């Protein structure tokens, strides 16, 4: 589920790790 949380596809963001 990396990058599909808040940023929509950014594994670089700590928000998109979940």
PDB file of C-alpha atoms in Angstrom:
ATOM      1  CA  UNK A   1       0.000   0.000   0.000  1.00  0.00           C
ATOM      2  CA  UNK A   2       2.990   2.260  -0.495  1.00  0.00           C
ATOM      3  CA  UNK A   3       2.125   5.587  -2.065  1.00  0.00           C
ATOM      4  CA  UNK A   4      -1.615   5.039  -2.101  1.00  0.00           C
ATOM      5  CA  UNK A   5      -2.482   6.682   1.195  1.00  0.00           C
ATOM      6  CA  UNK A   6      -2.296  10.458   0.867  1.00  0.00           C
ATOM      7  CA  UNK A   7       0.146  11.321  -1.881  1.00  0.00           C
ATOM      8  CA  UNK A   8      -1.477   8.982  -4.391  1.00  0.00           C
ATOM      9  CA  UNK A   9       1.737   7.250  -5.465  1.00  0.00           C
ATOM     10  CA  UNK A  10       4.784   8.630  -3.710  1.00  0.00           C
ATOM     11  CA  UNK A  11       6.820   6.043  -1.733  1.00  0.00           C
ATOM     12  CA  UNK A  12       9.183   8.908  -0.890  1.00  0.00           C
ATOM     13  CA  UNK A  13       6.613  10.540   1.354  1.00  0.00           C
ATOM     14  CA  UNK A  14       6.180   9.380   4.948  1.00  0.00           C
ATOM     15  CA  UNK A  15       2.459  10.008   4.454  1.00  0.00           C
ATOM     16  CA  UNK A  16       2.209   7.458   1.697  1.00  0.00           C
ATOM     17  CA  UNK A  17       3.980   4.579   3.430  1.00  0.00           C
ATOM     18  CA  UNK A  18       0.810   3.189   4.969  1.00  0.00           C
TER      19      UNK A  18
END
